[in-house]
mmCIF file of C-alpha atoms in Angstrom:
data_model
loop_
_atom_site.group_PDB
_atom_site.id
_atom_site.type_symbol
_atom_site.label_atom_id
_atom_site.label_comp_id
_atom_site.label_asym_id
_atom_site.label_seq_id
_atom_site.Cartn_x
_atom_site.Cartn_y
_atom_site.Cartn_z
ATOM 1 C CA MET A 297 -20.155 -7.953 0.258
ATOM 2 C CA ASP A 298 -22.780 -8.572 -2.335
ATOM 3 C CA ASN A 299 -22.692 -11.898 -3.439
ATOM 4 C CA LEU A 300 -21.866 -11.014 -6.673
ATOM 5 C CA THR A 301 -18.621 -9.745 -5.637
ATOM 6 C CA HIS A 302 -18.209 -13.031 -3.312
ATOM 7 C CA SER A 303 -18.854 -14.936 -6.832
ATOM 8 C CA LEU A 304 -16.439 -13.182 -9.342
ATOM 9 C CA VAL A 305 -13.958 -13.135 -6.342
ATOM 10 C CA GLY A 306 -14.510 -17.193 -6.082
ATOM 11 C CA LEU A 307 -14.147 -17.608 -9.528
ATOM 12 C CA ALA A 308 -10.816 -15.407 -10.048
ATOM 13 C CA LEU A 309 -9.520 -17.645 -7.210
ATOM 14 C CA GLY A 310 -10.113 -20.853 -8.890
ATOM 15 C CA GLU A 311 -8.798 -19.581 -12.241
ATOM 16 C CA LEU A 312 -5.639 -18.437 -10.545
ATOM 17 C CA VAL A 313 -5.341 -21.489 -8.335
ATOM 18 C CA GLU A 314 -5.632 -23.744 -11.678
ATOM 19 C CA ARG A 315 -3.110 -21.397 -13.583
ATOM 20 C CA ALA A 316 -0.531 -21.926 -10.462
ATOM 21 C CA LEU A 317 -0.554 -25.729 -10.916
ATOM 22 C CA PRO A 318 1.390 -27.719 -12.599
ATOM 23 C CA ALA A 319 -0.767 -29.037 -15.568
ATOM 24 C CA GLU A 320 -2.370 -32.578 -15.320
ATOM 25 C CA PRO A 321 -0.768 -35.432 -17.698
ATOM 26 C CA ASP A 322 -4.410 -36.301 -18.642
ATOM 27 C CA PRO A 323 -6.362 -33.295 -20.730
ATOM 28 C CA MET A 324 -9.302 -34.443 -19.620
ATOM 29 C CA ARG A 325 -8.561 -34.846 -16.078
ATOM 30 C CA GLY A 326 -6.994 -31.234 -16.685
ATOM 31 C CA ARG A 327 -10.464 -30.164 -18.023
ATOM 32 C CA THR A 328 -12.303 -31.756 -14.584
ATOM 33 C CA ARG A 329 -9.656 -30.026 -12.237
ATOM 34 C CA ARG A 330 -10.283 -26.564 -13.793
ATOM 35 C CA ARG A 331 -14.023 -26.685 -13.385
ATOM 36 C CA ALA A 332 -13.413 -28.053 -9.800
ATOM 37 C CA LEU A 333 -11.461 -25.596 -9.030
ATOM 38 C CA LEU A 334 -13.986 -22.812 -10.499
ATOM 39 C CA THR A 335 -16.792 -24.290 -8.565
ATOM 40 C CA THR A 336 -14.993 -24.860 -5.228
ATOM 41 C CA GLY A 337 -13.832 -20.898 -5.344
ATOM 42 C CA LEU A 338 -17.431 -20.061 -6.295
ATOM 43 C CA LEU A 339 -19.005 -21.888 -3.387
ATOM 44 C CA ALA A 340 -16.532 -21.490 -0.935
ATOM 45 C CA SER A 341 -16.845 -17.504 -1.175
ATOM 46 C CA ASN A 342 -20.205 -17.817 -0.858
ATOM 47 C CA PHE A 343 -20.959 -20.546 2.131
ATOM 48 C CA PRO A 344 -20.694 -18.413 4.806
ATOM 49 C CA ASP A 345 -23.667 -16.431 3.850
ATOM 50 C CA LEU A 346 -25.571 -19.897 4.704
ATOM 51 C CA ASP A 347 -26.052 -18.386 7.917
ATOM 52 C CA LEU A 348 -29.336 -16.656 6.500
ATOM 53 C CA ILE A 349 -31.171 -20.054 7.105
ATOM 54 C CA LEU A 350 -30.373 -19.322 10.943
ATOM 55 C CA THR A 351 -32.158 -16.063 11.010
ATOM 56 C CA PRO A 352 -35.369 -17.773 12.008
ATOM 57 C CA LEU A 353 -34.302 -18.716 15.352
ATOM 58 C CA LEU A 354 -34.781 -15.160 16.425
ATOM 59 C CA ALA A 355 -38.132 -12.929 15.809
ATOM 60 C CA PRO A 356 -37.420 -10.290 13.075
ATOM 61 C CA PRO A 357 -35.119 -8.294 13.548
ATOM 62 C CA LEU A 358 -32.937 -9.708 16.064
ATOM 63 C CA GLY A 359 -32.711 -12.861 13.918
ATOM 64 C CA TYR A 360 -31.015 -11.367 11.031
ATOM 65 C CA LEU A 361 -28.950 -8.950 13.317
ATOM 66 C CA MET A 362 -27.271 -11.438 15.704
ATOM 67 C CA HIS A 363 -26.850 -14.820 12.822
ATOM 68 C CA HIS A 364 -26.014 -13.115 9.665
ATOM 69 C CA ARG A 365 -22.282 -12.435 9.575
ATOM 70 C CA GLY A 366 -22.560 -14.970 12.465
ATOM 71 C CA HIS A 367 -20.787 -18.289 13.339
ATOM 72 C CA THR A 368 -20.553 -18.967 9.836
ATOM 73 C CA HIS A 369 -18.295 -15.652 9.658
ATOM 74 C CA THR A 370 -15.791 -16.976 12.047
ATOM 75 C CA LEU A 371 -12.283 -18.628 11.561
ATOM 76 C CA LEU A 372 -13.440 -21.774 14.074
ATOM 77 C CA TRP A 373 -16.351 -22.199 11.822
ATOM 78 C CA GLY A 374 -14.564 -21.733 8.558
ATOM 79 C CA LEU A 375 -12.673 -25.154 8.044
ATOM 80 C CA PRO A 376 -15.974 -27.483 8.722
ATOM 81 C CA GLN A 377 -17.548 -25.152 6.048
ATOM 82 C CA VAL A 378 -14.659 -26.334 3.617
ATOM 83 C CA ALA A 379 -14.710 -30.170 4.842
ATOM 84 C CA LEU A 380 -18.598 -30.022 4.278
ATOM 85 C CA LEU A 381 -18.174 -28.422 0.326
ATOM 86 C CA LEU A 382 -15.613 -30.656 -0.343
ATOM 87 C CA ALA A 383 -17.474 -33.750 1.065
ATOM 88 C CA LEU A 384 -20.601 -32.384 -0.827
ATOM 89 C CA MET A 385 -17.930 -32.578 -4.367
ATOM 90 C CA TRP A 386 -16.929 -36.021 -3.421
ATOM 91 C CA LEU A 387 -20.207 -37.369 -2.953
ATOM 92 C CA LEU A 388 -22.059 -35.841 -6.102
ATOM 93 C CA TRP A 389 -19.367 -35.247 -8.454
ATOM 94 C CA PRO A 390 -17.799 -38.485 -9.766
ATOM 95 C CA ARG A 391 -15.470 -37.368 -11.666
ATOM 96 C CA VAL A 392 -13.841 -34.933 -9.142
ATOM 97 C CA ARG A 393 -13.994 -37.772 -6.655
ATOM 98 C CA ARG A 394 -11.711 -39.771 -9.084
ATOM 99 C CA LEU A 395 -9.408 -37.077 -9.774
ATOM 100 C CA LEU A 396 -8.989 -36.748 -6.118
ATOM 101 C CA LEU A 397 -8.358 -40.092 -5.957
ATOM 102 C CA GLU A 398 -5.413 -40.025 -8.644
ATOM 103 C CA SER A 399 -3.968 -36.493 -8.278
ATOM 104 C CA ARG A 400 -2.221 -35.064 -5.116
ATOM 105 C CA THR A 401 -1.888 -31.962 -6.862
ATOM 106 C CA ALA A 402 -5.600 -31.536 -7.628
ATOM 107 C CA ARG A 403 -6.658 -32.527 -3.734
ATOM 108 C CA ARG A 404 -4.346 -29.689 -2.809
ATOM 109 C CA GLY A 405 -5.414 -27.205 -5.086
ATOM 110 C CA LEU A 406 -8.803 -27.918 -4.037
ATOM 111 C CA ILE A 407 -8.460 -27.742 -0.382
ATOM 112 C CA ALA A 408 -6.217 -24.567 -0.766
ATOM 113 C CA THR A 409 -9.127 -22.994 -2.787
ATOM 114 C CA GLY A 410 -11.529 -24.079 -0.441
ATOM 115 C CA VAL A 411 -10.016 -22.323 2.492
ATOM 116 C CA LEU A 412 -8.816 -19.196 0.810
ATOM 117 C CA GLY A 413 -12.544 -18.733 -0.804
ATOM 118 C CA ILE A 414 -13.972 -19.014 2.882
ATOM 119 C CA VAL A 415 -11.218 -16.288 4.529
ATOM 120 C CA LEU A 416 -11.810 -14.232 1.319
ATOM 121 C CA HIS A 417 -15.216 -13.982 2.128
ATOM 122 C CA MET A 418 -14.699 -12.773 5.577
ATOM 123 C CA GLY A 419 -11.966 -10.005 4.467
ATOM 124 C CA PHE A 420 -14.219 -8.676 1.660
ATOM 125 C CA ASP A 421 -17.191 -8.590 4.340
ATOM 126 C CA GLY A 422 -14.699 -6.630 6.882
ATOM 127 C CA LEU A 423 -14.221 -3.966 4.287
ATOM 128 C CA ASN A 424 -17.475 -2.166 4.838
ATOM 129 C CA VAL A 425 -19.395 -0.301 7.747
ATOM 130 C CA TYR A 426 -21.460 -3.565 8.594
ATOM 131 C CA GLY A 427 -18.660 -5.287 10.490
ATOM 132 C CA VAL A 428 -17.531 -9.085 11.392
ATOM 133 C CA HIS A 429 -16.157 -10.925 14.604
ATOM 134 C CA PRO A 430 -13.928 -13.485 12.823
ATOM 135 C CA PHE A 431 -12.121 -14.550 15.783
ATOM 136 C CA HIS A 432 -15.044 -15.492 18.099
ATOM 137 C CA PRO A 433 -15.194 -17.072 20.244
ATOM 138 C CA PHE A 434 -11.596 -16.189 21.436
ATOM 139 C CA ASP A 435 -12.365 -12.020 20.430
ATOM 140 C CA ALA A 436 -16.115 -11.444 20.279
ATOM 141 C CA ARG A 437 -15.642 -7.789 19.396
ATOM 142 C CA TRP A 438 -16.619 -6.486 16.038
ATOM 143 C CA LEU A 439 -14.453 -5.073 13.144
ATOM 144 C CA TYR A 440 -15.408 -2.756 11.039
ATOM 145 C CA GLY A 441 -13.130 -1.755 7.567
ATOM 146 C CA ASP A 442 -15.165 1.451 7.309
ATOM 147 C CA LEU A 443 -13.473 1.537 3.637
ATOM 148 C CA VAL A 444 -15.797 0.249 0.656
ATOM 149 C CA PHE A 445 -19.497 0.235 -0.050
ATOM 150 C CA ILE A 446 -21.381 -2.826 0.438
ATOM 151 C CA VAL A 447 -21.855 -3.115 -3.293
ATOM 152 C CA GLU A 448 -18.437 -2.120 -4.946
ATOM 153 C CA PRO A 449 -18.378 -1.855 -8.823
ATOM 154 C CA VAL A 450 -14.618 -1.429 -8.947
ATOM 155 C CA PHE A 451 -14.641 -5.246 -7.748
ATOM 156 C CA TRP A 452 -17.235 -6.558 -10.454
ATOM 157 C CA THR A 453 -15.495 -4.584 -12.924
ATOM 158 C CA ALA A 454 -11.985 -5.662 -12.009
ATOM 159 C CA PHE A 455 -12.823 -9.595 -11.485
ATOM 160 C CA GLY A 456 -15.686 -9.657 -13.979
ATOM 161 C CA THR A 457 -13.575 -8.193 -16.904
ATOM 162 C CA ALA A 458 -10.378 -10.562 -15.822
ATOM 163 C CA MET A 459 -13.064 -13.788 -16.263
ATOM 164 C CA ALA A 460 -14.674 -12.697 -19.011
ATOM 165 C CA MET A 461 -11.181 -12.224 -20.702
ATOM 166 C CA VAL A 462 -9.748 -15.721 -19.750
ATOM 167 C CA ALA A 463 -13.480 -17.103 -21.436
ATOM 168 C CA THR A 464 -13.409 -17.847 -25.334
ATOM 169 C CA ARG A 465 -13.526 -15.031 -27.542
ATOM 170 C CA ARG A 466 -17.252 -15.625 -28.339
ATOM 171 C CA GLY A 467 -18.128 -15.729 -24.596
ATOM 172 C CA ARG A 468 -16.096 -12.728 -23.215
ATOM 173 C CA TRP A 469 -18.328 -9.762 -24.687
ATOM 174 C CA PRO A 470 -21.563 -10.381 -23.497
ATOM 175 C CA PRO A 471 -20.374 -10.095 -19.930
ATOM 176 C CA LEU A 472 -18.745 -6.753 -20.691
ATOM 177 C CA VAL A 473 -21.258 -5.432 -22.401
ATOM 178 C CA LEU A 474 -23.889 -5.956 -19.507
ATOM 179 C CA LEU A 475 -21.687 -4.860 -17.175
ATOM 180 C CA ALA A 476 -21.228 -1.479 -18.949
ATOM 181 C CA ALA A 477 -24.900 -1.068 -19.438
ATOM 182 C CA ALA A 478 -25.520 -2.034 -15.917
ATOM 183 C CA PHE A 479 -23.176 0.884 -14.651
ATOM 184 C CA ALA A 480 -24.698 3.210 -17.127
ATOM 185 C CA ALA A 481 -28.236 2.638 -15.607
ATOM 186 C CA PHE A 482 -26.889 2.901 -12.240
ATOM 187 C CA ALA A 483 -25.601 6.433 -13.007
ATOM 188 C CA TRP A 484 -28.710 7.350 -14.647
ATOM 189 C CA MET A 485 -30.836 5.940 -11.873
ATOM 190 C CA GLY A 486 -28.567 8.341 -9.322
ATOM 191 C CA PHE A 487 -26.657 5.357 -7.789
ATOM 192 C CA LEU A 488 -23.375 6.559 -9.384
ATOM 193 C CA GLN A 489 -21.883 9.617 -10.121
ATOM 194 C CA TRP A 490 -21.055 9.763 -14.213
ATOM 195 C CA GLY A 491 -17.306 10.293 -12.786
ATOM 196 C CA SER A 492 -17.180 7.062 -11.331
ATOM 197 C CA LEU A 493 -17.719 5.684 -14.906
ATOM 198 C CA VAL A 494 -14.113 7.029 -15.678
ATOM 199 C CA LEU A 495 -12.859 5.122 -12.854
ATOM 200 C CA LEU A 496 -14.409 1.885 -13.523
ATOM 201 C CA ALA A 497 -13.567 2.268 -17.349
ATOM 202 C CA GLY A 498 -9.921 2.824 -16.154
ATOM 203 C CA VAL A 499 -10.084 -0.723 -14.433
ATOM 204 C CA ALA A 500 -11.645 -2.351 -17.223
ATOM 205 C CA GLY A 501 -8.762 -0.821 -19.672
ATOM 206 C CA ALA A 502 -6.175 -2.042 -17.641
ATOM 207 C CA VAL A 503 -7.283 -5.432 -17.475
ATOM 208 C CA MET A 504 -8.083 -5.890 -20.790
ATOM 209 C CA LEU A 505 -4.762 -4.239 -22.038
ATOM 210 C CA ALA A 506 -3.145 -6.844 -19.413
ATOM 211 C CA ALA A 507 -5.396 -9.746 -21.218
ATOM 212 C CA ARG A 508 -3.307 -9.037 -24.420
ATOM 213 C CA ARG A 509 -0.410 -10.364 -22.804
ATOM 214 C CA SER A 510 -1.946 -13.463 -20.994
ATOM 215 C CA GLY A 511 -4.954 -14.377 -18.923
ATOM 216 C CA THR A 512 -2.756 -14.859 -15.789
ATOM 217 C CA ALA A 513 -1.773 -11.213 -16.390
ATOM 218 C CA ALA A 514 -5.149 -10.120 -16.829
ATOM 219 C CA LEU A 515 -6.229 -12.103 -13.368
ATOM 220 C CA VAL A 516 -3.292 -10.272 -11.357
ATOM 221 C CA THR A 517 -3.913 -6.904 -12.869
ATOM 222 C CA ALA A 518 -7.708 -7.111 -11.543
ATOM 223 C CA VAL A 519 -6.394 -8.201 -7.940
ATOM 224 C CA LEU A 520 -3.603 -5.012 -8.111
ATOM 225 C CA ALA A 521 -6.551 -2.764 -8.907
ATOM 226 C CA CYS A 522 -8.377 -3.989 -6.289
ATOM 227 C CA ILE A 523 -6.080 -3.579 -3.634
ATOM 228 C CA GLY A 524 -4.791 -0.242 -5.150
ATOM 229 C CA PHE A 525 -8.581 1.110 -4.816
ATOM 230 C CA ILE A 526 -8.456 -0.080 -1.072
ATOM 231 C CA GLY A 527 -5.188 1.427 -0.407
ATOM 232 C CA VAL A 528 -6.894 4.739 -1.730
ATOM 233 C CA GLN A 529 -10.344 4.498 0.215
ATOM 234 C CA ALA A 530 -8.274 3.436 3.393
ATOM 235 C CA LEU A 531 -6.234 7.239 2.796
ATOM 236 C CA GLY A 532 -9.602 8.576 1.911
ATOM 237 C CA ALA A 533 -11.029 7.421 5.075
ATOM 238 C CA HIS A 534 -8.362 8.798 7.413
ATOM 239 C CA LEU A 535 -8.374 12.103 5.511
ATOM 240 C CA ALA A 536 -12.155 12.135 6.265
ATOM 241 C CA ARG A 537 -12.000 11.480 9.871
ATOM 242 C CA ALA A 538 -9.296 14.057 10.494
ATOM 243 C CA GLN A 539 -11.801 16.705 8.920
ATOM 244 C CA ILE A 540 -14.777 15.192 10.575
ATOM 245 C CA ARG A 541 -12.875 15.303 14.240
ATOM 246 C CA ALA A 542 -12.020 18.964 13.462
ATOM 247 C CA GLU A 543 -15.430 19.945 12.897
ATOM 248 C CA LEU A 544 -16.883 18.349 15.807
ATOM 249 C CA ALA A 545 -14.032 20.247 18.172
ATOM 250 C CA GLN A 546 -15.779 23.226 16.912
ATOM 251 C CA ARG A 547 -19.413 21.782 17.519
ATOM 252 C CA ASP A 548 -18.999 19.999 20.725
ATOM 253 C CA PRO A 549 -15.914 20.911 22.506
ATOM 254 C CA GLY A 550 -17.140 19.087 25.606
ATOM 255 C CA GLY A 551 -17.783 16.094 24.172
ATOM 256 C CA ARG A 552 -15.669 12.766 23.735
ATOM 257 C CA VAL A 553 -15.450 11.226 20.383
ATOM 258 C CA LEU A 554 -15.854 7.297 20.611
ATOM 259 C CA ASP A 555 -16.681 6.240 17.310
ATOM 260 C CA LEU A 556 -16.460 7.607 13.835
ATOM 261 C CA PRO A 557 -18.349 4.928 11.237
ATOM 262 C CA LEU A 558 -17.706 5.770 7.693
ATOM 263 C CA SER A 559 -19.687 4.088 4.846
ATOM 264 C CA ALA A 560 -18.116 4.946 1.491
ATOM 265 C CA PHE A 561 -19.734 5.908 -1.697
ATOM 266 C CA PRO A 562 -19.845 3.596 -4.409
ATOM 267 C CA SER A 563 -16.827 3.848 -6.699
ATOM 268 C CA ASN A 564 -16.218 7.442 -5.314
ATOM 269 C CA PRO A 565 -13.034 7.872 -2.977
ATOM 270 C CA LEU A 566 -14.022 11.542 -2.831
ATOM 271 C CA CYS A 567 -17.605 11.037 -0.890
ATOM 272 C CA TRP A 568 -18.290 9.588 2.465
ATOM 273 C CA ALA A 569 -21.523 9.174 4.689
ATOM 274 C CA PHE A 570 -20.592 9.112 8.376
ATOM 275 C CA ALA A 571 -21.840 8.760 11.829
ATOM 276 C CA THR A 572 -20.429 10.372 15.055
ATOM 277 C CA VAL A 573 -21.096 8.317 18.307
ATOM 278 C CA SER A 574 -19.529 10.771 21.405
ATOM 279 C CA ASP A 575 -20.399 11.166 25.243
ATOM 280 C CA ASP A 576 -20.577 13.870 27.795
ATOM 281 C CA ALA A 577 -19.878 12.065 31.277
ATOM 282 C CA GLY A 578 -20.311 15.538 33.126
ATOM 283 C CA ALA A 579 -23.553 16.301 31.654
ATOM 284 C CA GLY A 580 -24.693 12.498 31.760
ATOM 285 C CA SER A 581 -25.369 12.312 28.017
ATOM 286 C CA TYR A 582 -24.409 10.913 24.961
ATOM 287 C CA ALA A 583 -24.952 12.553 21.251
ATOM 288 C CA VAL A 584 -25.125 10.597 17.631
ATOM 289 C CA ARG A 585 -24.916 12.250 14.817
ATOM 290 C CA VAL A 586 -24.915 11.353 11.125
ATOM 291 C CA GLY A 587 -23.528 13.454 8.016
ATOM 292 C CA VAL A 588 -21.849 13.263 4.691
ATOM 293 C CA LEU A 589 -18.399 14.944 3.417
ATOM 294 C CA SER A 590 -16.324 15.715 0.280
ATOM 295 C CA LEU A 591 -13.051 15.592 0.344
ATOM 296 C CA ALA A 592 -12.520 17.825 -2.729
ATOM 297 C CA PRO A 593 -15.549 20.498 -2.469
ATOM 298 C CA ASP A 594 -14.186 22.433 -4.986
ATOM 299 C CA LEU A 595 -14.146 19.606 -7.561
ATOM 300 C CA ASN A 596 -16.956 17.617 -6.157
ATOM 301 C CA PRO A 597 -19.043 19.552 -3.560
ATOM 302 C CA VAL A 598 -21.555 17.433 -1.061
ATOM 303 C CA SER A 599 -24.655 18.421 -3.489
ATOM 304 C CA GLN A 600 -22.834 16.246 -6.117
ATOM 305 C CA CYS A 601 -22.967 13.139 -3.833
ATOM 306 C CA PRO A 602 -25.231 10.772 -5.099
ATOM 307 C CA ALA A 603 -28.488 11.148 -3.087
ATOM 308 C CA ARG A 604 -29.791 8.005 -3.126
ATOM 309 C CA PHE A 605 -26.883 7.181 -0.192
ATOM 310 C CA GLY A 606 -26.937 9.994 1.709
ATOM 311 C CA GLY A 607 -26.049 13.154 -0.280
ATOM 312 C CA GLN A 608 -27.512 16.381 0.502
ATOM 313 C CA PRO A 609 -28.022 19.683 -1.028
ATOM 314 C CA GLY A 610 -25.614 22.269 -0.129
ATOM 315 C CA GLY A 611 -23.618 25.221 -1.716
ATOM 316 C CA ARG A 612 -20.807 24.971 -4.262
ATOM 317 C CA THR A 613 -17.978 24.619 -2.044
ATOM 318 C CA THR A 614 -19.733 22.836 1.028
ATOM 319 C CA ALA A 615 -17.189 20.195 1.957
ATOM 320 C CA LEU A 616 -19.710 18.972 5.206
ATOM 321 C CA ALA A 617 -22.996 18.588 5.650
ATOM 322 C CA TRP A 618 -24.799 17.452 8.800
ATOM 323 C CA ARG A 619 -27.950 15.552 8.213
ATOM 324 C CA MET A 620 -29.260 15.080 11.792
ATOM 325 C CA GLU A 621 -28.376 14.887 15.642
ATOM 326 C CA HIS A 622 -29.901 12.630 18.410
ATOM 327 C CA THR A 623 -29.055 13.077 21.794
ATOM 328 C CA GLY A 624 -30.138 10.935 25.060
ATOM 329 C CA SER A 625 -29.204 10.097 28.600
ATOM 330 C CA LEU A 626 -26.192 7.757 29.520
ATOM 331 C CA ALA A 627 -28.383 6.831 32.336
ATOM 332 C CA GLY A 628 -31.671 6.127 30.573
ATOM 333 C CA LEU A 629 -30.015 3.851 27.729
ATOM 334 C CA ARG A 630 -28.171 1.946 30.615
ATOM 335 C CA ALA A 631 -31.415 1.479 32.088
ATOM 336 C CA LEU A 632 -33.292 0.398 29.047
ATOM 337 C CA GLN A 633 -30.500 -2.121 28.655
ATOM 338 C CA ARG A 634 -30.757 -3.642 31.917
ATOM 339 C CA ASN A 635 -34.625 -3.854 32.211
ATOM 340 C CA ASN A 636 -35.364 -4.989 28.188
ATOM 341 C CA CYS A 637 -34.035 -7.952 27.238
ATOM 342 C CA HIS A 638 -34.841 -7.463 23.607
ATOM 343 C CA PHE A 639 -33.052 -4.285 23.632
ATOM 344 C CA ASP A 640 -30.348 -6.035 25.471
ATOM 345 C CA ALA A 641 -29.858 -8.524 22.799
ATOM 346 C CA TRP A 642 -29.936 -5.505 19.996
ATOM 347 C CA THR A 643 -27.072 -3.738 21.930
ATOM 348 C CA ARG A 644 -24.895 -6.988 20.461
ATOM 349 C CA PHE A 645 -24.901 -5.187 17.153
ATOM 350 C CA ALA A 646 -26.103 -1.695 17.576
ATOM 351 C CA ARG A 647 -23.084 0.755 16.837
ATOM 352 C CA VAL A 648 -25.048 4.387 16.653
ATOM 353 C CA PRO A 649 -27.841 3.388 18.675
ATOM 354 C CA SER A 650 -30.881 5.905 18.167
ATOM 355 C CA LEU A 651 -34.040 5.791 20.479
ATOM 356 C CA ALA A 652 -37.410 7.428 19.193
ATOM 357 C CA GLY A 653 -41.025 6.722 19.327
ATOM 358 C CA GLY A 654 -40.078 3.413 21.515
ATOM 359 C CA ASN A 655 -37.889 1.997 18.329
ATOM 360 C CA ALA A 656 -34.299 1.571 18.442
ATOM 361 C CA THR A 657 -32.534 2.278 15.154
ATOM 362 C CA ASP A 658 -28.773 1.965 13.827
ATOM 363 C CA LEU A 659 -28.156 5.176 12.175
ATOM 364 C CA ARG A 660 -25.350 3.444 10.246
ATOM 365 C CA PHE A 661 -28.702 1.964 7.939
ATOM 366 C CA GLY A 662 -31.038 4.735 8.256
ATOM 367 C CA GLU A 663 -32.879 7.934 9.630
ATOM 368 C CA PRO A 664 -34.889 7.292 13.233
ATOM 369 C CA ASP A 665 -38.050 7.948 11.326
ATOM 370 C CA GLN A 666 -37.329 5.593 8.369
ATOM 371 C CA PRO A 667 -37.229 1.959 9.760
ATOM 372 C CA ASN A 668 -34.748 -0.207 8.305
ATOM 373 C CA PHE A 669 -33.569 -3.926 8.833
ATOM 374 C CA SER A 670 -32.161 -2.873 11.886
ATOM 375 C CA THR A 671 -34.933 -1.066 13.519
ATOM 376 C CA LEU A 672 -36.139 -2.994 16.650
ATOM 377 C CA PRO A 673 -39.879 -1.990 18.326
ATOM 378 C CA TYR A 674 -38.383 -2.347 21.974
ATOM 379 C CA ALA A 675 -41.299 -0.631 23.667
ATOM 380 C CA ARG A 676 -43.805 -3.113 22.060
ATOM 381 C CA LEU A 677 -41.821 -6.120 22.937
ATOM 382 C CA ALA A 678 -40.662 -4.852 26.251
ATOM 383 C CA GLY A 679 -42.789 -7.692 29.053
ATOM 384 C CA GLN A 680 -42.804 -10.663 26.052
ATOM 385 C CA PRO A 681 -40.497 -13.424 26.420
ATOM 386 C CA CYS A 682 -37.078 -12.831 25.915
ATOM 387 C CA PRO A 683 -35.342 -13.868 22.868
ATOM 388 C CA THR A 684 -33.065 -16.979 23.255
ATOM 389 C CA PRO A 685 -30.759 -18.095 21.991
ATOM 390 C CA VAL A 686 -28.458 -14.778 21.738
ATOM 391 C CA PRO A 687 -24.821 -15.242 20.385
ATOM 392 C CA ALA A 688 -22.552 -13.605 22.442
ATOM 393 C CA TRP A 689 -21.174 -10.998 20.233
ATOM 394 C CA GLY A 690 -19.128 -8.055 21.963
ATOM 395 C CA ARG A 691 -21.187 -4.835 22.521
ATOM 396 C CA PRO A 692 -20.132 -2.365 20.161
ATOM 397 C CA ARG A 693 -21.288 0.354 22.386
ATOM 398 C CA ALA A 694 -20.180 -1.220 25.848
ATOM 399 C CA ASP A 695 -18.415 2.234 26.358
ATOM 400 C CA LEU A 696 -21.831 4.074 26.306
ATOM 401 C CA LEU A 697 -23.307 1.233 28.454
ATOM 402 C CA GLY A 698 -20.867 1.644 30.880
ATOM 403 C CA LEU A 699 -19.872 -2.255 30.367
ATOM 404 C CA GLY A 700 -16.065 -1.835 29.810
ATOM 405 C CA ALA A 701 -14.519 -3.498 26.640
ATOM 406 C CA GLY A 702 -17.023 -4.707 24.215
#
């Protein structure tokens, strides 16, 4: 997820932990504890993304693909991150150091906030199509939620509104106005459907209504709104996959479907971008396809799904639009993986591989003729020194490569 989401989740976590703990006997110490918990939540929820400093270890694009959402996004390396964060606060914040020496409650609260912040970062990152592998080295496979877009305004709205409502009356309105203006601008620029603004307004209204009871109620309502939204997205993803499988059965009756990656549209449970990966062992070929569908074409045809995220023109009741298809030879793909060490490294990330013009692109993130951060010029790199060190992440397409389990 984007770092604004991580930051708001971390702040809400810190505030909830503060409200769950017994009050400190000294008001000054209580204010220090609250600031420390908010800071710990904010930093812990962003700490795993420090892996970006490791990307220069490999040449682009492999540095980013191999090391972002890498070791710092694993549970094994989560605890050292918490220890580092708390050590920095101990060394750099004298008041927090005194607080931790004097208050067992504060010590427990900061440790819990640090651990939960790291875990929540991995959990939110696991909701989208990019994926995580939190159980490495015990299980190196990538895990994908395929449920929400990587930048989800519902999370901004829920947690941003809740945190604004626990602020002072004077301080709560500027962030709320800024959020509303940003969403209106996103809709005007084509990133959001105007109907999505109704959903966002409903979430904000529910949180503000709960805030009339208490700040804690506002925070809990924000959490429940996000859980409910994820549940709706899970149902939508299930229905979308069923619809895509039915279309594929007619389009390619001889193929075996291996994977159906889904990418949600922001704040829109009806529109889904998708990719399919299938093979035909008898023909010795594989196929990858991408498209977009609407779960309610009479209400929201594909033509109304935001074009900025893959929406395609279609008829008034079009439910599914295919955007492109790429077929290739299984033998050629496997030979390339054996003989080109740069491509071999790339297969530890790519989930929807497409080869064209000497370039390999993961179609989760763009078209073959539109290079993106995943595009590897494997032909140009052939014969150059092999990349090292390459993390041993599981290969998402081990099935196509004939390597067994990923």
